[in-house]
Coordinates of N, CA and C in Angstrom, one line a residue:
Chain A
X1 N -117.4 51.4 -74.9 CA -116.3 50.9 -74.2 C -115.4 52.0 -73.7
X2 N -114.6 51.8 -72.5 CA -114.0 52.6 -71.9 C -112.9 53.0 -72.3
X3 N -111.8 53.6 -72.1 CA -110.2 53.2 -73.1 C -110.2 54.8 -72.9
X4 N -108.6 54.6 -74.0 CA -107.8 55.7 -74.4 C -107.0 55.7 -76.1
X5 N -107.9 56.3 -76.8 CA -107.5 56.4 -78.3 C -106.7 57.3 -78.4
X6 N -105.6 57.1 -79.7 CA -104.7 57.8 -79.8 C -105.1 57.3 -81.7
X7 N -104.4 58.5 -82.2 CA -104.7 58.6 -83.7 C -103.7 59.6 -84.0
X8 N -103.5 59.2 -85.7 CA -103.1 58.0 -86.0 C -102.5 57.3 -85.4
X9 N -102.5 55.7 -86.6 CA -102.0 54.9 -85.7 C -100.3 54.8 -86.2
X10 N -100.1 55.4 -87.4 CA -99.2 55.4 -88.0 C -99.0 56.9 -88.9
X11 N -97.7 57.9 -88.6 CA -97.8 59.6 -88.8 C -96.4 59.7 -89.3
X12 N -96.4 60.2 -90.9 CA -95.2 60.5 -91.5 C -94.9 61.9 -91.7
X13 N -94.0 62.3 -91.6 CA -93.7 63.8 -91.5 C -92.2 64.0 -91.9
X14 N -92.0 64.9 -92.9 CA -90.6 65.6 -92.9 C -90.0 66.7 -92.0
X15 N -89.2 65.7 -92.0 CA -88.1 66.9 -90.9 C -88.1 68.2 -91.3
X16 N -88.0 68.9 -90.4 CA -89.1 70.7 -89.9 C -89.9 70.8 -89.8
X17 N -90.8 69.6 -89.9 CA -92.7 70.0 -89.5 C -92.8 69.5 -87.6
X18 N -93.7 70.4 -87.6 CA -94.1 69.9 -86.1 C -95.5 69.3 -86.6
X19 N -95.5 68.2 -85.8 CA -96.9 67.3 -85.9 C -97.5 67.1 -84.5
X20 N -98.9 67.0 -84.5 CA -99.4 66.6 -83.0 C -100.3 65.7 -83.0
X21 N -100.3 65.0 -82.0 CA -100.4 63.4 -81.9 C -101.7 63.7 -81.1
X22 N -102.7 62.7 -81.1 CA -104.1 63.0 -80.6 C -103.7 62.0 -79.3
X23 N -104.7 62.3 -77.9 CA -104.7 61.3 -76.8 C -106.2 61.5 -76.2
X24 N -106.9 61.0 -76.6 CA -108.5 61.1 -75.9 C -108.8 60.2 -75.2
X25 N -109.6 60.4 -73.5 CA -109.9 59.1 -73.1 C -111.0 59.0 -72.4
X26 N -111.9 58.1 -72.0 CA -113.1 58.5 -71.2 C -113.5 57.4 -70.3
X27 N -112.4 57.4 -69.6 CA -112.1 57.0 -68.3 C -112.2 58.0 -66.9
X28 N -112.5 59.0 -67.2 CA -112.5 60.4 -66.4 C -111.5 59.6 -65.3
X29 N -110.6 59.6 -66.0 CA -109.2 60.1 -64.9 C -108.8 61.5 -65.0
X30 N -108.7 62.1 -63.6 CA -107.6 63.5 -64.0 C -106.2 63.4 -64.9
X31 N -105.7 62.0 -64.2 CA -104.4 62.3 -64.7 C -103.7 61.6 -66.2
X32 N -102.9 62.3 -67.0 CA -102.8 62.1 -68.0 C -101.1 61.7 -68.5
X33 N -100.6 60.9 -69.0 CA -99.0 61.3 -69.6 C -98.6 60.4 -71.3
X34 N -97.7 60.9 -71.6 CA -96.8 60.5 -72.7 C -96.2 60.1 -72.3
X35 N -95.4 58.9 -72.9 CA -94.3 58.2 -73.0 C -93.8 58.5 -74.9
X36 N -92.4 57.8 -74.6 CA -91.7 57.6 -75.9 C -91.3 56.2 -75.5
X37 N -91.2 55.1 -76.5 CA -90.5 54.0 -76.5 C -89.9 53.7 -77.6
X38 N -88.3 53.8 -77.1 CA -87.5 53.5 -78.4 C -86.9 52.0 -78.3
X39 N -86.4 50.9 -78.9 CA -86.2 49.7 -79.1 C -85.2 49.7 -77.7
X40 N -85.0 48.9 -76.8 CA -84.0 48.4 -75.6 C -84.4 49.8 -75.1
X41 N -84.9 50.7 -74.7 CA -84.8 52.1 -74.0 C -85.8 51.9 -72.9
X42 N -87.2 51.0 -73.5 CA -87.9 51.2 -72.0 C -88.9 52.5 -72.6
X43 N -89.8 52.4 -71.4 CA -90.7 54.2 -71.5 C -90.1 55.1 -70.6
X44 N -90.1 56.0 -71.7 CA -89.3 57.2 -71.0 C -90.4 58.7 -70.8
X45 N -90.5 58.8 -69.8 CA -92.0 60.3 -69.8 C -91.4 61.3 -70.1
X46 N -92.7 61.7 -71.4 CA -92.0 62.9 -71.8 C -92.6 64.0 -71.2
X47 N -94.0 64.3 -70.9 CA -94.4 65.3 -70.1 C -95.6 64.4 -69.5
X48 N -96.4 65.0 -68.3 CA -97.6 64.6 -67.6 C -98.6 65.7 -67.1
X49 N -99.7 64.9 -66.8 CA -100.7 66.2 -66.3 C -102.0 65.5 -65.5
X50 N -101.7 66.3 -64.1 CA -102.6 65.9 -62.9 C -103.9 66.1 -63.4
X51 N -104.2 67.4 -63.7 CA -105.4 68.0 -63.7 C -105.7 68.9 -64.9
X52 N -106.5 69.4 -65.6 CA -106.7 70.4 -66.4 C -105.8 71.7 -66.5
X53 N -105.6 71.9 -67.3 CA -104.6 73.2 -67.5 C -103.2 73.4 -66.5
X54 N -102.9 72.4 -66.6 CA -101.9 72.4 -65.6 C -101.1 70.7 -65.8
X55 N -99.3 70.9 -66.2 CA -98.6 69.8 -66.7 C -97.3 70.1 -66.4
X56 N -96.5 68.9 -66.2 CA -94.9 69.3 -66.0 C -94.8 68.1 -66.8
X57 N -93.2 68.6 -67.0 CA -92.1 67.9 -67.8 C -92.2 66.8 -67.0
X58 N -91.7 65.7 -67.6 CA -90.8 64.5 -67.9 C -89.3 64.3 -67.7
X59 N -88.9 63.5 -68.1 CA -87.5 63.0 -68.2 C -87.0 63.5 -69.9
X60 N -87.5 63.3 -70.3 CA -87.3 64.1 -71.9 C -88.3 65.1 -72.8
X61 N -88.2 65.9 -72.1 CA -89.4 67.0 -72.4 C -89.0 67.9 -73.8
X62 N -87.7 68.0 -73.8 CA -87.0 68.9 -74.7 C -87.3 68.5 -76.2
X63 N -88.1 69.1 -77.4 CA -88.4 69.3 -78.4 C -89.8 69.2 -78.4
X64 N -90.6 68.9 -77.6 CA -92.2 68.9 -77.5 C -93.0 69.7 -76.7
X65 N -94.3 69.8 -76.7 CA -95.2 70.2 -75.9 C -96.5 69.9 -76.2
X66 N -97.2 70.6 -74.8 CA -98.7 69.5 -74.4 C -99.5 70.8 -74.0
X67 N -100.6 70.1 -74.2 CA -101.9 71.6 -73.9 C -102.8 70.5 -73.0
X68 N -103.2 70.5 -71.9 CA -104.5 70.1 -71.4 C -105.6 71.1 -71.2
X69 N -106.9 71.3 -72.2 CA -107.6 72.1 -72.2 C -108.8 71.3 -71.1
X70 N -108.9 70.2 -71.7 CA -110.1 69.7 -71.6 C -109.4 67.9 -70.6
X71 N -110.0 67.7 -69.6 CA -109.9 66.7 -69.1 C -109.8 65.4 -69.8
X72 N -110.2 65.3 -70.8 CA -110.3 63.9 -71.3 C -109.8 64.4 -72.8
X73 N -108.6 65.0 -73.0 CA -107.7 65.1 -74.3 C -106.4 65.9 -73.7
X74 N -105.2 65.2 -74.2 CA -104.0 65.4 -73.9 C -103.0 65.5 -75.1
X75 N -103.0 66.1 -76.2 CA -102.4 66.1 -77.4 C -100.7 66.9 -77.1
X76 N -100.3 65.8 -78.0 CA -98.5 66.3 -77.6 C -98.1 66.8 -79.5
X77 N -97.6 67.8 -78.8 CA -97.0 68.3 -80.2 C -95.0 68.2 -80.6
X78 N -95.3 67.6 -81.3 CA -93.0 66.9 -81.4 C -93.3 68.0 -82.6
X79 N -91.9 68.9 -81.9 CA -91.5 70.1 -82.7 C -90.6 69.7 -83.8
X80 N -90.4 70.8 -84.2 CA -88.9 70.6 -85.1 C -87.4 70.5 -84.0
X81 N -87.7 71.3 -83.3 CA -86.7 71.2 -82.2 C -86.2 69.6 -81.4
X82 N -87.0 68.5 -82.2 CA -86.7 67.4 -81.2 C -85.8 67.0 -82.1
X83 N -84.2 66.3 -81.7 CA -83.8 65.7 -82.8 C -84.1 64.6 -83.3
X84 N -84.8 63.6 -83.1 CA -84.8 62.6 -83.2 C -86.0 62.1 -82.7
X85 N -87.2 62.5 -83.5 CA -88.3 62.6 -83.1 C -89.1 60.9 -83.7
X86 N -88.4 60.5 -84.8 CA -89.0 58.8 -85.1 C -89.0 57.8 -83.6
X87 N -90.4 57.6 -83.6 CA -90.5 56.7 -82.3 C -91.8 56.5 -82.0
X88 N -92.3 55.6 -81.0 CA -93.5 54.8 -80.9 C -94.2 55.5 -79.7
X89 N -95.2 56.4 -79.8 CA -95.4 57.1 -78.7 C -96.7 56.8 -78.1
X90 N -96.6 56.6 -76.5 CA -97.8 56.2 -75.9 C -98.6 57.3 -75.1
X91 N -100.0 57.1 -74.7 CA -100.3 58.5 -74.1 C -101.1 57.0 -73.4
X92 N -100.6 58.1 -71.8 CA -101.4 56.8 -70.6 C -102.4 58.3 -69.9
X93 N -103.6 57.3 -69.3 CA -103.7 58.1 -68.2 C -103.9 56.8 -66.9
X94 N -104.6 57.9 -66.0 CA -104.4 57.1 -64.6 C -105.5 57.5 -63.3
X95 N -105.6 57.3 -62.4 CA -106.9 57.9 -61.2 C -105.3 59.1 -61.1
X96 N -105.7 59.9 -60.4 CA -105.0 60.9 -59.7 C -104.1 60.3 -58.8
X97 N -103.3 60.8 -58.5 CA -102.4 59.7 -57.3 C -102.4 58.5 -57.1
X98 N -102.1 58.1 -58.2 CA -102.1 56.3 -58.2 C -101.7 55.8 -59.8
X99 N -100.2 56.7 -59.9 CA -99.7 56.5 -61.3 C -99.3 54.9 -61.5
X100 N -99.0 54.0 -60.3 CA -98.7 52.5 -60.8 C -99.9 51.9 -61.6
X101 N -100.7 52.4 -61.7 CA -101.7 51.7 -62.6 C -102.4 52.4 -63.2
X102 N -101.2 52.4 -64.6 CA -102.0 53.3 -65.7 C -102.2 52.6 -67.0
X103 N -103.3 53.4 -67.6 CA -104.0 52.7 -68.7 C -103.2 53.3 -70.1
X104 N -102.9 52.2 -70.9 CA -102.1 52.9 -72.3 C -103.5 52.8 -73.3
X105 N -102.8 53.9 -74.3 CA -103.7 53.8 -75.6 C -102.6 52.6 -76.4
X106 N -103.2 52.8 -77.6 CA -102.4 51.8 -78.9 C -101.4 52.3 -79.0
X107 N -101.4 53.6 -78.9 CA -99.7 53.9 -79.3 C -99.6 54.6 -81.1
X108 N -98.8 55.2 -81.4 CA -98.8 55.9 -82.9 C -96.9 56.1 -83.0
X109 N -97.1 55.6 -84.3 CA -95.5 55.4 -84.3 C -95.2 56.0 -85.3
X110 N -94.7 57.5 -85.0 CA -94.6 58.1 -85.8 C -92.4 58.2 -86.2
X111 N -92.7 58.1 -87.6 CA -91.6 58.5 -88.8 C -91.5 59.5 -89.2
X112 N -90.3 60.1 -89.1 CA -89.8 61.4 -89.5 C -88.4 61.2 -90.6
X113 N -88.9 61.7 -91.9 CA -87.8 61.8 -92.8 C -87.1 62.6 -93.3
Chain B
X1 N -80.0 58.7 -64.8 CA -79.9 58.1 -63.9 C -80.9 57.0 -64.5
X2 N -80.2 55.6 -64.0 CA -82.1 54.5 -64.3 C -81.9 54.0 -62.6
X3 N -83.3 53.9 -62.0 CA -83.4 53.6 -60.7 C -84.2 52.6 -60.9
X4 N -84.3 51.7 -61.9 CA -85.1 50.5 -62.0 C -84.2 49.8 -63.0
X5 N -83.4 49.0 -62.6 CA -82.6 48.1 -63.6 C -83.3 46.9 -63.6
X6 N -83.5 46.3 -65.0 CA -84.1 44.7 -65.4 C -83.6 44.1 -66.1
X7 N -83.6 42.6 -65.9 CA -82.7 41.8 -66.6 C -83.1 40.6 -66.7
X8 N -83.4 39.7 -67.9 CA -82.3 39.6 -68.9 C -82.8 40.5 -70.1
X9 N -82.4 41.4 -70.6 CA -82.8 41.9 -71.8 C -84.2 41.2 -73.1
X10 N -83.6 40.1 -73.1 CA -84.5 38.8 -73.5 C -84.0 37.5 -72.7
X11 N -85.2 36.5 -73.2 CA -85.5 35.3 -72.7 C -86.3 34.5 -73.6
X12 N -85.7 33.2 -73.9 CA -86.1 32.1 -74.5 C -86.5 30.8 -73.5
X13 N -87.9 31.2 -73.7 CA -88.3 29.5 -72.7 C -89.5 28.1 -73.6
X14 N -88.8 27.7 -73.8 CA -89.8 26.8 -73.8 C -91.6 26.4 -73.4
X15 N -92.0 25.9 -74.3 CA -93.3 26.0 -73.6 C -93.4 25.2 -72.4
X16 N -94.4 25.4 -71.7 CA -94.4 25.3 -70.0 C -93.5 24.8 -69.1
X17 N -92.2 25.5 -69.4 CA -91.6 25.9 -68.8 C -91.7 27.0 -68.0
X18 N -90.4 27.6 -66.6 CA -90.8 28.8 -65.9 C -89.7 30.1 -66.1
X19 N -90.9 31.3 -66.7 CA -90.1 32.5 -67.5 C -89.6 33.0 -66.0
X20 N -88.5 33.7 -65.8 CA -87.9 34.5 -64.6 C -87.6 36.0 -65.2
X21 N -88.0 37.1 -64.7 CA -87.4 38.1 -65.2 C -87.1 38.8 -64.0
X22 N -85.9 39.4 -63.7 CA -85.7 40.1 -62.3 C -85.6 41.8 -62.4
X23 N -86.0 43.0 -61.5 CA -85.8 43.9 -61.5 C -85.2 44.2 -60.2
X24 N -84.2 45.4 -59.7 CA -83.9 45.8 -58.5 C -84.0 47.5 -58.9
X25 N -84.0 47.9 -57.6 CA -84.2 49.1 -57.7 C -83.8 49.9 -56.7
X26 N -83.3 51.2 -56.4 CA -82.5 52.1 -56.1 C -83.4 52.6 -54.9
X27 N -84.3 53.7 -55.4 CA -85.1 54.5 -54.6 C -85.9 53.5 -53.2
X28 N -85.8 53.9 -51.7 CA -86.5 53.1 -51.1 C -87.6 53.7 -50.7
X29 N -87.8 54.6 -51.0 CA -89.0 55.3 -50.7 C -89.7 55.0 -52.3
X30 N -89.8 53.7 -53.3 CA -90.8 53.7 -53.9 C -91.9 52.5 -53.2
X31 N -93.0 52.8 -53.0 CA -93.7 51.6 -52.5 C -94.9 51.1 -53.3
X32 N -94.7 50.9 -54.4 CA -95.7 50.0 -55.4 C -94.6 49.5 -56.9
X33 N -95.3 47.9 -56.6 CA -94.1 47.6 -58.2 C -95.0 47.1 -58.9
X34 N -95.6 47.6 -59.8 CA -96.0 47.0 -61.0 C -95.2 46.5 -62.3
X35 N -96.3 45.1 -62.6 CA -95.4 44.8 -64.0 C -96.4 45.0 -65.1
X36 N -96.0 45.2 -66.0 CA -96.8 45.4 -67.3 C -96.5 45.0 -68.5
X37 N -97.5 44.3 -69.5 CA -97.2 43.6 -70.2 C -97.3 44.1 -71.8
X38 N -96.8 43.9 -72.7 CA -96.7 44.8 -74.1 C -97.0 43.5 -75.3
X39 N -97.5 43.1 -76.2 CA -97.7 42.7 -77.0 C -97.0 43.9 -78.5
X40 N -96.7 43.3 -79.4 CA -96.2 44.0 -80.4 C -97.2 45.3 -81.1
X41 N -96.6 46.4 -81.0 CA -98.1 47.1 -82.1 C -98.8 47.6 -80.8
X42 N -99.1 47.5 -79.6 CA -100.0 47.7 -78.7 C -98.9 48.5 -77.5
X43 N -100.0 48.8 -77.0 CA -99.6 49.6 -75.3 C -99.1 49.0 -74.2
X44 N -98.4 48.9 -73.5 CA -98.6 48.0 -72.3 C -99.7 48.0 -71.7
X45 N -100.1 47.0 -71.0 CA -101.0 47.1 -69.9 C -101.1 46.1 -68.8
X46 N -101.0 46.4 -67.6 CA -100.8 46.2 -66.3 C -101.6 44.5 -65.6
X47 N -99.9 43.7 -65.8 CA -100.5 42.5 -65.2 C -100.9 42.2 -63.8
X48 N -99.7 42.4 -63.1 CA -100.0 42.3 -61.8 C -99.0 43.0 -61.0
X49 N -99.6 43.6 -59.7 CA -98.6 44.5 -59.1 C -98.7 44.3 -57.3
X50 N -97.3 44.9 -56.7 CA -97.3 44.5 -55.5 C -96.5 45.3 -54.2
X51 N -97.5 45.6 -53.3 CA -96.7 46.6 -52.2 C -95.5 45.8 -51.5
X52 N -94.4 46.5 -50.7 CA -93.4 46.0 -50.4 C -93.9 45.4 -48.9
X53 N -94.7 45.7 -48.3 CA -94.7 44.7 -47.1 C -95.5 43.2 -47.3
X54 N -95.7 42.8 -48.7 CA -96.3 41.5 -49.0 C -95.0 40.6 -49.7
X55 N -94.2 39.7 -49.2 CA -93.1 38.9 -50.4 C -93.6 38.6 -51.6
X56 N -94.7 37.7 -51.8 CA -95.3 37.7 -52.9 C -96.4 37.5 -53.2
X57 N -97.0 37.6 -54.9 CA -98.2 37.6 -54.6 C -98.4 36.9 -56.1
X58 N -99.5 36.2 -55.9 CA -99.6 35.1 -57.2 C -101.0 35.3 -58.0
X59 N -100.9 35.4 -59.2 CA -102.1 35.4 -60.0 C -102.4 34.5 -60.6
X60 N -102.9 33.7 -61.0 CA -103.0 32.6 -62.2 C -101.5 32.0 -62.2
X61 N -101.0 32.1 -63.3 CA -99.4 31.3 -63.5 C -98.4 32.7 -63.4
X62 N -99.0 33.8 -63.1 CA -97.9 34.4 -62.4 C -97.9 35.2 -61.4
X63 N -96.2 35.2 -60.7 CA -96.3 35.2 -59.4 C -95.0 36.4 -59.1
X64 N -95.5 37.7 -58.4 CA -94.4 38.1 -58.2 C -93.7 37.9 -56.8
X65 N -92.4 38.3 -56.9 CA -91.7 37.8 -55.8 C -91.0 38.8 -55.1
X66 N -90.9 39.6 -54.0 CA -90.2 40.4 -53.6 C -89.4 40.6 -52.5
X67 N -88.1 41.0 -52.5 CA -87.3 40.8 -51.5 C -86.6 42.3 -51.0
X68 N -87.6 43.0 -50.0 CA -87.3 44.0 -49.7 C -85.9 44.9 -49.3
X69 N -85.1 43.7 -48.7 CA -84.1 44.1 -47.9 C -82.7 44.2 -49.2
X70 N -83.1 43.1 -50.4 CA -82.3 43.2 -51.3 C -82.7 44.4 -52.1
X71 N -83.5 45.0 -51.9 CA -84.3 46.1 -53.1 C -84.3 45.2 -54.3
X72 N -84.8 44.4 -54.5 CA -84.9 43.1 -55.8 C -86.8 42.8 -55.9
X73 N -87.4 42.2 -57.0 CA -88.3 41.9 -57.2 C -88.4 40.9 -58.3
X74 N -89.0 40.0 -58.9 CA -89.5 39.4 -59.9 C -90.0 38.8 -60.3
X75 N -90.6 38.5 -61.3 CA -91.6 38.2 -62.0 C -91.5 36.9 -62.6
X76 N -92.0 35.6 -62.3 CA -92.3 34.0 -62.6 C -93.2 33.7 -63.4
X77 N -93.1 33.3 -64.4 CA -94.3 33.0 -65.1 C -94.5 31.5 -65.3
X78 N -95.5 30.6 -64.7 CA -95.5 29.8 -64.6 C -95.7 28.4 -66.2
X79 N -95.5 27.2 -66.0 CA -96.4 27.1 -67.4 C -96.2 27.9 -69.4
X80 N -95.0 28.8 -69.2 CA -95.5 29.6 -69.9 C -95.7 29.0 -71.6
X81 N -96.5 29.5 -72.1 CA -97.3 29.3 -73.1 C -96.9 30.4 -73.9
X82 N -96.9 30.0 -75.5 CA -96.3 30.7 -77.1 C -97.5 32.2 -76.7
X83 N -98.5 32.3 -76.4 CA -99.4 33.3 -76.1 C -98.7 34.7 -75.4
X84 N -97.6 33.8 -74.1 CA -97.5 34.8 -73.2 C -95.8 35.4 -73.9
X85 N -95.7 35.5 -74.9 CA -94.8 36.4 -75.8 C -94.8 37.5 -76.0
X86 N -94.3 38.4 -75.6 CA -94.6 39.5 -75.1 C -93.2 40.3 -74.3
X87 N -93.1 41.5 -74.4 CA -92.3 42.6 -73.7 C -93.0 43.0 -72.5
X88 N -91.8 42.3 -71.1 CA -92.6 42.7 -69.8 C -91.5 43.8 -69.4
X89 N -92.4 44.5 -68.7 CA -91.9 45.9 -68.2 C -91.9 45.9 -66.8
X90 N -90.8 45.7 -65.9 CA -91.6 45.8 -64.1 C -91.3 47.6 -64.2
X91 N -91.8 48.0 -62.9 CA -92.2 49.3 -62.6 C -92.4 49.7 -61.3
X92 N -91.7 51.0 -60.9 CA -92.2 51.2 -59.4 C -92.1 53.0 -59.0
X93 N -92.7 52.6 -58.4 CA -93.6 54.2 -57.9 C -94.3 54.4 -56.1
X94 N -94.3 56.1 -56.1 CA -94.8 56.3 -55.0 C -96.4 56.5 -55.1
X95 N -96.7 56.0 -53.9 CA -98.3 56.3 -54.0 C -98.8 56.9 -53.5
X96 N -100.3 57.4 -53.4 CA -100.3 58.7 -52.5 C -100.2 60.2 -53.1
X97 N -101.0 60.9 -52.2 CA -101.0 62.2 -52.7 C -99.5 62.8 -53.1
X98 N -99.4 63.5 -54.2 CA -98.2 63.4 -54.9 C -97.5 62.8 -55.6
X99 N -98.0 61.8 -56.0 CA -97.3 60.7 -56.7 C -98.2 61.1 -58.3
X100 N -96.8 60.9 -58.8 CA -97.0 61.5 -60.6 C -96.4 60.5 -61.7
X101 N -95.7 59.6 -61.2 CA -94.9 59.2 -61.9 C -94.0 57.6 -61.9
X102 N -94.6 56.9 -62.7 CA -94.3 55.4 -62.7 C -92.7 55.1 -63.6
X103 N -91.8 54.4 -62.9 CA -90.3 54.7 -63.2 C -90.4 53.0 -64.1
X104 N -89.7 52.5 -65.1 CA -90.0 51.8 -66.0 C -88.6 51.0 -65.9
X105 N -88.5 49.7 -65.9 CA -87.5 49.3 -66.5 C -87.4 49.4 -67.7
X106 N -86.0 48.8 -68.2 CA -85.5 48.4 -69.7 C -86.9 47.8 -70.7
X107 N -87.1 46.8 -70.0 CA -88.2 45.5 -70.8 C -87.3 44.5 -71.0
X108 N -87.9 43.2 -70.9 CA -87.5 42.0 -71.3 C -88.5 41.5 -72.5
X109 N -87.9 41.0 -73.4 CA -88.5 40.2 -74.9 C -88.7 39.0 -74.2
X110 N -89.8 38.2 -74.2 CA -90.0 37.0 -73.6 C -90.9 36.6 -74.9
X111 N -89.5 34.9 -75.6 CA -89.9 34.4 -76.5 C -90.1 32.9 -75.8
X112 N -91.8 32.6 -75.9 CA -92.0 30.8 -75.8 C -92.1 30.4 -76.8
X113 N -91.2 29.5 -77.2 CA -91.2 28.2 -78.0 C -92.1 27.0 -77.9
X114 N -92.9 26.8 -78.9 CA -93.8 25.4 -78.8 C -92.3 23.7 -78.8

């Protein structure tokens, strides 16, 4: 089946660890992004990426980061630097230039204590 | 800045009755609105979407509606059924070479009651 897995589905961590969130998909789309969704907030992009080795910021990029090595994995890493890093995080991708129709994984809702 | 305001936050409809959720939006240079639908635990994913030179466009029991000149759009759910419970998202974006980025409303909680 086609899709986009994201693992865990549930990621506990104490505050000062940086954790990274898996996004694998095999939809061979180029293009890849993160969201955060916090309760009444909506998705908010935290970073994206057209093509291989190459990604820009988001709307809330500040405490994370993203490696695209490989086309079909997009792993985000929430630093220590994020404050407020408990939240439900989604990794979409998409065809290249045609971000209105993008495909979400399950999502991993990660807790920070 | 939010360039996609939606509203009502939540909604309580009855079963088959008709859900209304409205979005408007700022930017006029976005030309695709998608809505997308969220179940609890899950991802959103993409009900039905629509360019701005079509008013509206109908799927099954739902129908979007769009009113260019207002920069307004929204989303009718026909019939709706305890099933179609769920967090809808409208959404709009540029298409086309250079387009990176799909702008999100709030979300609406849409509770049907048997």
């Amino acid at each position: 089946d086609g899709g986009i897995t994201q693992s865990p589905k549930y990621l506990f961590r104490k505050e000062g660890q940086n954790v990274t969130l898996s996004c694998e998909q095999n939809l061979n789309h180029d293009a890849m992004y993160w969201y955060r969704q916090d309760p009444g907030q909506g998705l908010r992009l935290i970073y994206y990426s057209q093509i291989v080795n190459d990604f820009q910021k988001g709307d809330i990029a500040e405490g994370y980061s993203v490696s695209r090595e490989k086309k079909e994995s997009f792993p985000l890493t929430v630093t220590s630097a994020q404050k407020n890093p408990t939240a439900f995080y989604l990794c979409a991708s998409s065809i290249r230039d045609s971000s209105y129709e993008q495909y979400f994984g399950p999502g991993t809702r990660l807790t920070v204590t | 800045q939010q360039q996609v305001k939606q509203s009502p936050q939540s909604l309580i409809v009855q079963k088959g009755g008709i859900s209304i959720i409205n979005c408007a939006y700022e930017n006029t240079a976005f030309d695709y609105f998608p809505w997308y639908q969220q179940f609890p635990g899950k991802g959103p994913a993409l009900l039905i979407a629509i360019r701005p030179d079509v008013s509206e466009k109908k799927e099954g029991r739902f129908t979007i509606s769009f009113n260019k000149s207002a920069k307004q759009f929204s989303l009718h759910i026909m019939d709706s059924q305890p099933g179609d419970s769920a967090t809808y998202f409208c959404a709009a974006s540029l298409s086309g070479a250079g387009s990176y980025q799909l702008t999100f409303g709030k979300g609406t909680k849409l509770s049907v009651i048997p």
